[in-house]
CSV table of C-alpha atoms in Angstrom, one decimal:
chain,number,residue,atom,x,y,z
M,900,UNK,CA,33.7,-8.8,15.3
M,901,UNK,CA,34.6,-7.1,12.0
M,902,UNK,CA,32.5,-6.5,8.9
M,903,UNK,CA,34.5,-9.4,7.1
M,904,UNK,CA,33.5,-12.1,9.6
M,905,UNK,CA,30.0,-10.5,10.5
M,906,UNK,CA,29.4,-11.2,6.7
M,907,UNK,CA,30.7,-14.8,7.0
M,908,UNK,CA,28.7,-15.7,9.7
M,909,UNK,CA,25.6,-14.3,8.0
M,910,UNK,CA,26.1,-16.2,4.8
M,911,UNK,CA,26.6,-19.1,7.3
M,912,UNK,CA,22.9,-18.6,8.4
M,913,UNK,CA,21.3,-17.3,5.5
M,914,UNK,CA,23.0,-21.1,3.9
M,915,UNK,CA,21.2,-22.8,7.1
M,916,UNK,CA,18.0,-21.1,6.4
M,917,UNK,CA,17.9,-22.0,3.1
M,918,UNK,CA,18.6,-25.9,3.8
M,919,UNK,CA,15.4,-25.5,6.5
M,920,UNK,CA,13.4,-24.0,4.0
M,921,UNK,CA,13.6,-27.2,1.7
M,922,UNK,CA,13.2,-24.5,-1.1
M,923,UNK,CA,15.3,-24.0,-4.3
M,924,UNK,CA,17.5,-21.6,-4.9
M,925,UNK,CA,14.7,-19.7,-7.4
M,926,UNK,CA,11.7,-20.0,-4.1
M,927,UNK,CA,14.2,-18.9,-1.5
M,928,UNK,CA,15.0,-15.9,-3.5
M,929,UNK,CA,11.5,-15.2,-4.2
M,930,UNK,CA,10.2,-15.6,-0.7
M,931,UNK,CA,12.8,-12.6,0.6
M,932,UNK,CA,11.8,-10.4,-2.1
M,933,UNK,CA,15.5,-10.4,-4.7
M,934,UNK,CA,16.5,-12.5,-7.9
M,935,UNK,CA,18.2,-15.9,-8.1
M,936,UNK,CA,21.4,-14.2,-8.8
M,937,UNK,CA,21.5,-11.5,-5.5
M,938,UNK,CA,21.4,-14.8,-3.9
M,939,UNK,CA,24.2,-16.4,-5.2
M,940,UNK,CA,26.2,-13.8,-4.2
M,941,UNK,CA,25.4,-13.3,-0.9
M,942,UNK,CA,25.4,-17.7,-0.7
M,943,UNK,CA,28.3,-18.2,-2.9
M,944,UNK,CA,30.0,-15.1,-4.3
M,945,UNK,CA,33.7,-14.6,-4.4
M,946,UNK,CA,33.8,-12.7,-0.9
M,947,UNK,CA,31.2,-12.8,1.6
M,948,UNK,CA,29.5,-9.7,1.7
M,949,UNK,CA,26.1,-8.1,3.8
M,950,UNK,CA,22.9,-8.1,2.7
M,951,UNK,CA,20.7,-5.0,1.8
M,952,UNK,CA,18.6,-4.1,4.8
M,953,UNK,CA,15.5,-4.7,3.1
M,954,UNK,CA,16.9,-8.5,2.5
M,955,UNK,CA,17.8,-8.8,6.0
M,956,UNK,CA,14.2,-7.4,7.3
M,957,UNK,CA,13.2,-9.8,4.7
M,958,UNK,CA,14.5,-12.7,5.9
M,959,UNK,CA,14.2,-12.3,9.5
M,960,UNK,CA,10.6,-11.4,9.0
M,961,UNK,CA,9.7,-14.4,7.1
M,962,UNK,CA,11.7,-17.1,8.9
M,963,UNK,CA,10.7,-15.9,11.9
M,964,UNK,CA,14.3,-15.3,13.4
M,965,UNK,CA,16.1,-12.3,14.7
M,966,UNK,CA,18.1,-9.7,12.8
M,967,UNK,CA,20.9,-10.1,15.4
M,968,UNK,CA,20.9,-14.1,14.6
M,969,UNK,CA,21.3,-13.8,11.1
M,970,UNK,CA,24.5,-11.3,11.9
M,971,UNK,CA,25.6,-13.6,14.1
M,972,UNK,CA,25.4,-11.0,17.5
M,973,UNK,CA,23.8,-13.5,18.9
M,974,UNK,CA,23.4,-17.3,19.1
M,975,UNK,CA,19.7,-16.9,19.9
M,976,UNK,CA,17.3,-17.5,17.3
M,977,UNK,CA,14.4,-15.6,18.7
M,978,UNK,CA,11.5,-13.7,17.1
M,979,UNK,CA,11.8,-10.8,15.1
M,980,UNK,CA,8.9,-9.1,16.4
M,981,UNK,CA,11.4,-5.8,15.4
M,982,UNK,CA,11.1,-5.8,12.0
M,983,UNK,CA,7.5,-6.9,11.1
M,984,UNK,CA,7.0,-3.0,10.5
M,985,UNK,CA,8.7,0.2,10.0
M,986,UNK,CA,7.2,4.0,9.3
M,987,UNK,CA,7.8,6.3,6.6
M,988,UNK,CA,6.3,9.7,6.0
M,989,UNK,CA,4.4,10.2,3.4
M,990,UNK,CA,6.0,13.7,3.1
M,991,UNK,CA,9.8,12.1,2.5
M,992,UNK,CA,10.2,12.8,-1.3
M,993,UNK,CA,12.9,11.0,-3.4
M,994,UNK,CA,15.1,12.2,-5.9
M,995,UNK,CA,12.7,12.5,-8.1
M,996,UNK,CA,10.0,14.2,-6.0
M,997,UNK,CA,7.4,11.2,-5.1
M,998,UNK,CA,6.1,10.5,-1.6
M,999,UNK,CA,6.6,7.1,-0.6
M,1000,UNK,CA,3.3,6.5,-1.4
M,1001,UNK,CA,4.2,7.1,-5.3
M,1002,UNK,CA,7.0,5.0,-4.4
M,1003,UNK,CA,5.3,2.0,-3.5
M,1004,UNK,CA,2.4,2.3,-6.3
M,1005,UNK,CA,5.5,2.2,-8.8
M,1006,UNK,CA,7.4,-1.1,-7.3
M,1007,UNK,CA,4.0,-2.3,-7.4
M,1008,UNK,CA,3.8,-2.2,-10.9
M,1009,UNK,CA,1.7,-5.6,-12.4
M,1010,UNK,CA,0.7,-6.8,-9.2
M,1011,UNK,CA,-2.8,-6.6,-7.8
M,1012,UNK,CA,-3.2,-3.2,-5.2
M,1013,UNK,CA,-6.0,-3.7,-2.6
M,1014,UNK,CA,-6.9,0.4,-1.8
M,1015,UNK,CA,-8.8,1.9,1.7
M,1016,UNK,CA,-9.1,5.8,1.0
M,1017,UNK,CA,-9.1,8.0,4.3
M,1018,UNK,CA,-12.0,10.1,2.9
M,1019,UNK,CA,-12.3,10.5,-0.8
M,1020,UNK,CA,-10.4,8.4,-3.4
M,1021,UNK,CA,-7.2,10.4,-4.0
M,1022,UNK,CA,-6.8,9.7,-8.1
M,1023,UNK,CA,-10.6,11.2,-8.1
M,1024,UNK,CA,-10.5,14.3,-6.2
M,1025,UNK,CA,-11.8,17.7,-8.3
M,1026,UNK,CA,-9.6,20.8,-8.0
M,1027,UNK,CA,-12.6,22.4,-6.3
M,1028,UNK,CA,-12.0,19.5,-3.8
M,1029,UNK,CA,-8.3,20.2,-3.3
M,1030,UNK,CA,-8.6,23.5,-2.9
M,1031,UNK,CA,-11.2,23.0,0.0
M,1032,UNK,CA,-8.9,20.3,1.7
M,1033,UNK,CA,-5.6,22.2,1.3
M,1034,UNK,CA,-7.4,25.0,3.1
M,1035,UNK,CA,-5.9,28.2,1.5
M,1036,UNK,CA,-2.7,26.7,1.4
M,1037,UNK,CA,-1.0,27.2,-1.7
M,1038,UNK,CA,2.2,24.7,-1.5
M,1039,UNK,CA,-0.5,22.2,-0.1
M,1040,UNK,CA,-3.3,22.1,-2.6
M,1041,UNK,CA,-0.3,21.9,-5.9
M,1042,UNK,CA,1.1,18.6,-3.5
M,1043,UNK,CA,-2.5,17.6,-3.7
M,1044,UNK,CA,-3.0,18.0,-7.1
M,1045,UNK,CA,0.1,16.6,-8.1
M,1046,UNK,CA,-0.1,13.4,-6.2
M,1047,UNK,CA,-3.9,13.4,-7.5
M,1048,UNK,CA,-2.5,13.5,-10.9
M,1049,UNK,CA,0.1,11.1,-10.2
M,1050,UNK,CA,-2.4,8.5,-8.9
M,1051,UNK,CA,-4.9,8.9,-11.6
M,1052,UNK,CA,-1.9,7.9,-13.9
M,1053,UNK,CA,-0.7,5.2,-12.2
M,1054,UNK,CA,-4.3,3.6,-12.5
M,1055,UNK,CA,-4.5,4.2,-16.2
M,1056,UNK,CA,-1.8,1.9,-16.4
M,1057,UNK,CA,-2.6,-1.4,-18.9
M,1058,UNK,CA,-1.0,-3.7,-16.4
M,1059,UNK,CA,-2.9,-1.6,-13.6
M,1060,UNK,CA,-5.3,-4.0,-11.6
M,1061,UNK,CA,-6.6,-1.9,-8.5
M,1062,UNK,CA,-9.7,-3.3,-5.8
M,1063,UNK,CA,-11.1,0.2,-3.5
M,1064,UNK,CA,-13.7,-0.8,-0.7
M,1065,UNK,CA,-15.0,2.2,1.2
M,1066,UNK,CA,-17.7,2.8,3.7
M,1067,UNK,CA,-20.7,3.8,2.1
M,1068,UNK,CA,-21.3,6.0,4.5
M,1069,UNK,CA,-18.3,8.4,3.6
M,1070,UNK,CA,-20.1,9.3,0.1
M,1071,UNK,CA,-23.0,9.8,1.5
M,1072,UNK,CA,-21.9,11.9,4.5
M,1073,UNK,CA,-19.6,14.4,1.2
M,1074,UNK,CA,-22.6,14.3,-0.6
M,1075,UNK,CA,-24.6,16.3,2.3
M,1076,UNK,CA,-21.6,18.1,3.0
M,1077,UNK,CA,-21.5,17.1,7.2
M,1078,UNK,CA,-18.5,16.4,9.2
M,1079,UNK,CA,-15.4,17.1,7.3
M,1080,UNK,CA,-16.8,18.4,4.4
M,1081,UNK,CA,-19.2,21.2,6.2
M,1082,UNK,CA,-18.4,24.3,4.0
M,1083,UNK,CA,-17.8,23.0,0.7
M,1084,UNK,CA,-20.2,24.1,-1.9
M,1085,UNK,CA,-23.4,22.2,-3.1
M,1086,UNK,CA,-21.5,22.4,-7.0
M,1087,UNK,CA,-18.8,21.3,-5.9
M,1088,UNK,CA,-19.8,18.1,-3.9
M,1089,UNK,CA,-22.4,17.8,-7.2
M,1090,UNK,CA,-19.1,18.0,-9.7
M,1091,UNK,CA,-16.7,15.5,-7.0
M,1092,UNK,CA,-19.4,12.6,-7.3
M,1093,UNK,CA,-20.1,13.0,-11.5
M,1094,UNK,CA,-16.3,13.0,-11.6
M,1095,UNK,CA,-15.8,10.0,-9.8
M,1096,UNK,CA,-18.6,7.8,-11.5
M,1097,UNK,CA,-17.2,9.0,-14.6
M,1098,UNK,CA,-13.8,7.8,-13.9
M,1099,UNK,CA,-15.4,4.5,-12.2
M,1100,UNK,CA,-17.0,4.1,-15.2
M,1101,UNK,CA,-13.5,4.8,-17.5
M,1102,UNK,CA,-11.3,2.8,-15.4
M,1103,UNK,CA,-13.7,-0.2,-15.0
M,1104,UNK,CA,-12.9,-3.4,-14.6
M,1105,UNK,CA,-9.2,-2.3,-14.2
M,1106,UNK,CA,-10.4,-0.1,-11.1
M,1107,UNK,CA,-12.6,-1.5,-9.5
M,1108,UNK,CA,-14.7,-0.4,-6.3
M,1109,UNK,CA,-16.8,-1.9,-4.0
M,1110,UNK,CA,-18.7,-0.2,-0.5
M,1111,UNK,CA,-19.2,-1.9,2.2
M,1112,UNK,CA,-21.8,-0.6,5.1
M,1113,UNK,CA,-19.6,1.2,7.6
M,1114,UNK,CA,-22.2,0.6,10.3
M,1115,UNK,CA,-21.5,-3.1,10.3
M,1116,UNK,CA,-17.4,-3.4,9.2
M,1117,UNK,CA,-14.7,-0.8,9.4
M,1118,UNK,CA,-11.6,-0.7,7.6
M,1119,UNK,CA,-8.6,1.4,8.3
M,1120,UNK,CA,-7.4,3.8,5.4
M,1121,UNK,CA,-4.2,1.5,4.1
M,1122,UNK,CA,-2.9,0.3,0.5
M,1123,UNK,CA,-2.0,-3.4,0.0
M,1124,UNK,CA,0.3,-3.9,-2.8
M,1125,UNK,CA,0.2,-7.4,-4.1
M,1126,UNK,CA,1.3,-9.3,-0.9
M,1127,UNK,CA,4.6,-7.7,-0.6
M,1128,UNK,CA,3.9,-4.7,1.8
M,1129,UNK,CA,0.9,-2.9,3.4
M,1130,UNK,CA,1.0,1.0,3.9
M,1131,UNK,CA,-1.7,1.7,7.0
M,1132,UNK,CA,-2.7,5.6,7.0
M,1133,UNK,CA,-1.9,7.1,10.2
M,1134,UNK,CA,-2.3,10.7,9.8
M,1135,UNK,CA,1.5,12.3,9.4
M,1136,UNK,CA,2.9,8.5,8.9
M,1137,UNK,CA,2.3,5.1,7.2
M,1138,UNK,CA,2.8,2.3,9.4
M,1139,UNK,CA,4.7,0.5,6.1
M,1140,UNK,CA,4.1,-3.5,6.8
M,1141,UNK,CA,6.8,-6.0,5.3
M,1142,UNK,CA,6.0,-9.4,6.8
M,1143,UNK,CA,4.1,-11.7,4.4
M,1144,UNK,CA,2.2,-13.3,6.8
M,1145,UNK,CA,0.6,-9.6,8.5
M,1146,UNK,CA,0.3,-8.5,4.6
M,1147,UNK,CA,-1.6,-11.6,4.0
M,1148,UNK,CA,-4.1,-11.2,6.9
M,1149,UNK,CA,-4.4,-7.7,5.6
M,1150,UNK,CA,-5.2,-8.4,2.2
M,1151,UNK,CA,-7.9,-11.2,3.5
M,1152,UNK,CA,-9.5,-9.0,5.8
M,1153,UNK,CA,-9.7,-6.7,2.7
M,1154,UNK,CA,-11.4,-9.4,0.7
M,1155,UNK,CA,-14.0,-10.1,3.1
M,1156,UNK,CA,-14.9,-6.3,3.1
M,1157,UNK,CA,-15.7,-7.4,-0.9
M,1158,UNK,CA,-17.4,-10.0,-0.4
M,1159,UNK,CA,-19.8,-8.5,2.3
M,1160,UNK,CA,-20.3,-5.5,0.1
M,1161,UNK,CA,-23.3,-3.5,-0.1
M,1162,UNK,CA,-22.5,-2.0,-3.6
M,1163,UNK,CA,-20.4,-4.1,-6.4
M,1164,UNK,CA,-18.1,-3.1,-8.6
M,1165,UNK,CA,-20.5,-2.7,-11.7
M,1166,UNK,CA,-22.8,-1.2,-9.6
M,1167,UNK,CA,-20.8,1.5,-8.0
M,1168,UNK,CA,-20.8,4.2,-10.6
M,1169,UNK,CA,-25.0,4.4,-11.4
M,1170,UNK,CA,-24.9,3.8,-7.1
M,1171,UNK,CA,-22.4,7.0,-6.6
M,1172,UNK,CA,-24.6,9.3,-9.4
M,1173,UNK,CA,-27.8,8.8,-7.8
M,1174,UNK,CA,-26.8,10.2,-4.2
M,1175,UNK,CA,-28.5,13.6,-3.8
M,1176,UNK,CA,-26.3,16.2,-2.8
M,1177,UNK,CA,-28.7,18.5,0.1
């Protein structure tokens, strides 16, 4: 089948979906993640033409129905277990030298980001801090000070609105300088928690974070952003989640983490300068 009646057929379906969905044209559009007027043209433009892949992940994600359906390579519905998820390295930079991570803060832009750190929040790191996690790396510890830099920006944003939840435990463990953080100097585990209350305390209540004994929940290190996509931390790789329904149960598993928290938001700052740094 050619491209001209591949695109036929998957107007066709994307036409039948929309019926099914007993949505207008404006909630349809919205639900798959483009404007009224991308629509249109893939429903109703001059010539039938493909849609983006994110549109078809989109779709196939959120109407539960496969990617080869909607291109018509099949006839069977199915499930499109395929394209609930996809990976992207956190090392791929664009044309403009962000990580996808920088990526993803910026097309998250006004909406509400829901933030797991792996170890330290990134936006409050110290240089002394880089420098001990880039160990002796030179090309590593300016990536980790620009995307440090980069972060902190993003959250000093008006329209920023950003919720952290940590494990208690991981301050607590920096601030006596076990596990990862054997080696690091007493100053400079005493200057990384006075910088971050100081930031909690400038970025508050845009920034807002919350800890949660580790002991009794545990979160993965991931980014939420709004209830479009999920980026779970996987060491070299995000596992970058699409589907509004996983990104959903994401984000409430996230807010039960808040509301089972040990120390609140305008707590966590006064909590975070009193650890004692042995």
């Amino acid at each position: 089948m050619g491209k001209r009646e591949t695109a036929a057929l998957f107007r066709t379906r994307l036409s039948q979906l929309q019926t099914q969905s007993g949505m207008t044209q404006s909630g349809f559009a919205e639900e798959i993640g483009i404007d009224r007027s991308a629509l249109s043209q893939l429903t109703s433009g001059q010539n039938p033409r493909l849609p983006r892949a994110e549109t078809l992940l989109a779709l196939a994600a959120r109407f539960q129905v496969s990617a080869d359906w909607l291109l018509g390579l099949t006839d069977d519905r199915g499930i499109a277990t395929q394209v609930l998820n996809t990976v992207e390295t956190e090392q791929a930079l664009d044309e403009e030298n962000r990580t996808a991570m920088e990526r993803w803060h910026t097309d998250a832009t006004g909406q509400k980001v829901r933030y797991v750190p792996a170890w330290l929040p990134d936006l409050m790191r110290t240089p002394a801090v880089i420098a001990f996690q880039a160990a002796s790396s030179e090309q590593e510890r300016r990536r980790l000070q620009r995307q440090t830099d980069r972060r902190l920006m993003v959250s000093r944003m008006p329209e920023s609105d950003i919720e952290m939840c940590m494990p208690l435990q991981s301050l607590e463990v920096f601030a006596q300088g076990r596990g990862n953080w054997t080696g690091i100097s007493a100053d400079a585990r005493a200057e990384q928690l006075t910088h971050i209350a100081s930031t909690l305390d400038e970025l508050y209540p845009a920034f807002r974070m919350y800890l949660f004994d580790g002991r009794k929940r545990f979160a993965p290190p991931m980014t939420i952003f709004g209830y479009q996509r999920a980026a779970v931390y996987a060491g070299e790789t995000y596992l970058l989640v699409r589907s509004k329904p996983l990104v959903r149960d994401l984000a409430q598993g996230f807010d039960a983490h808040i509301r089972h928290a040990e120390v609140h938001a305008h707590e966590a700052a006064n909590w975070v300068r009193a650890l004692r740094v042995t």
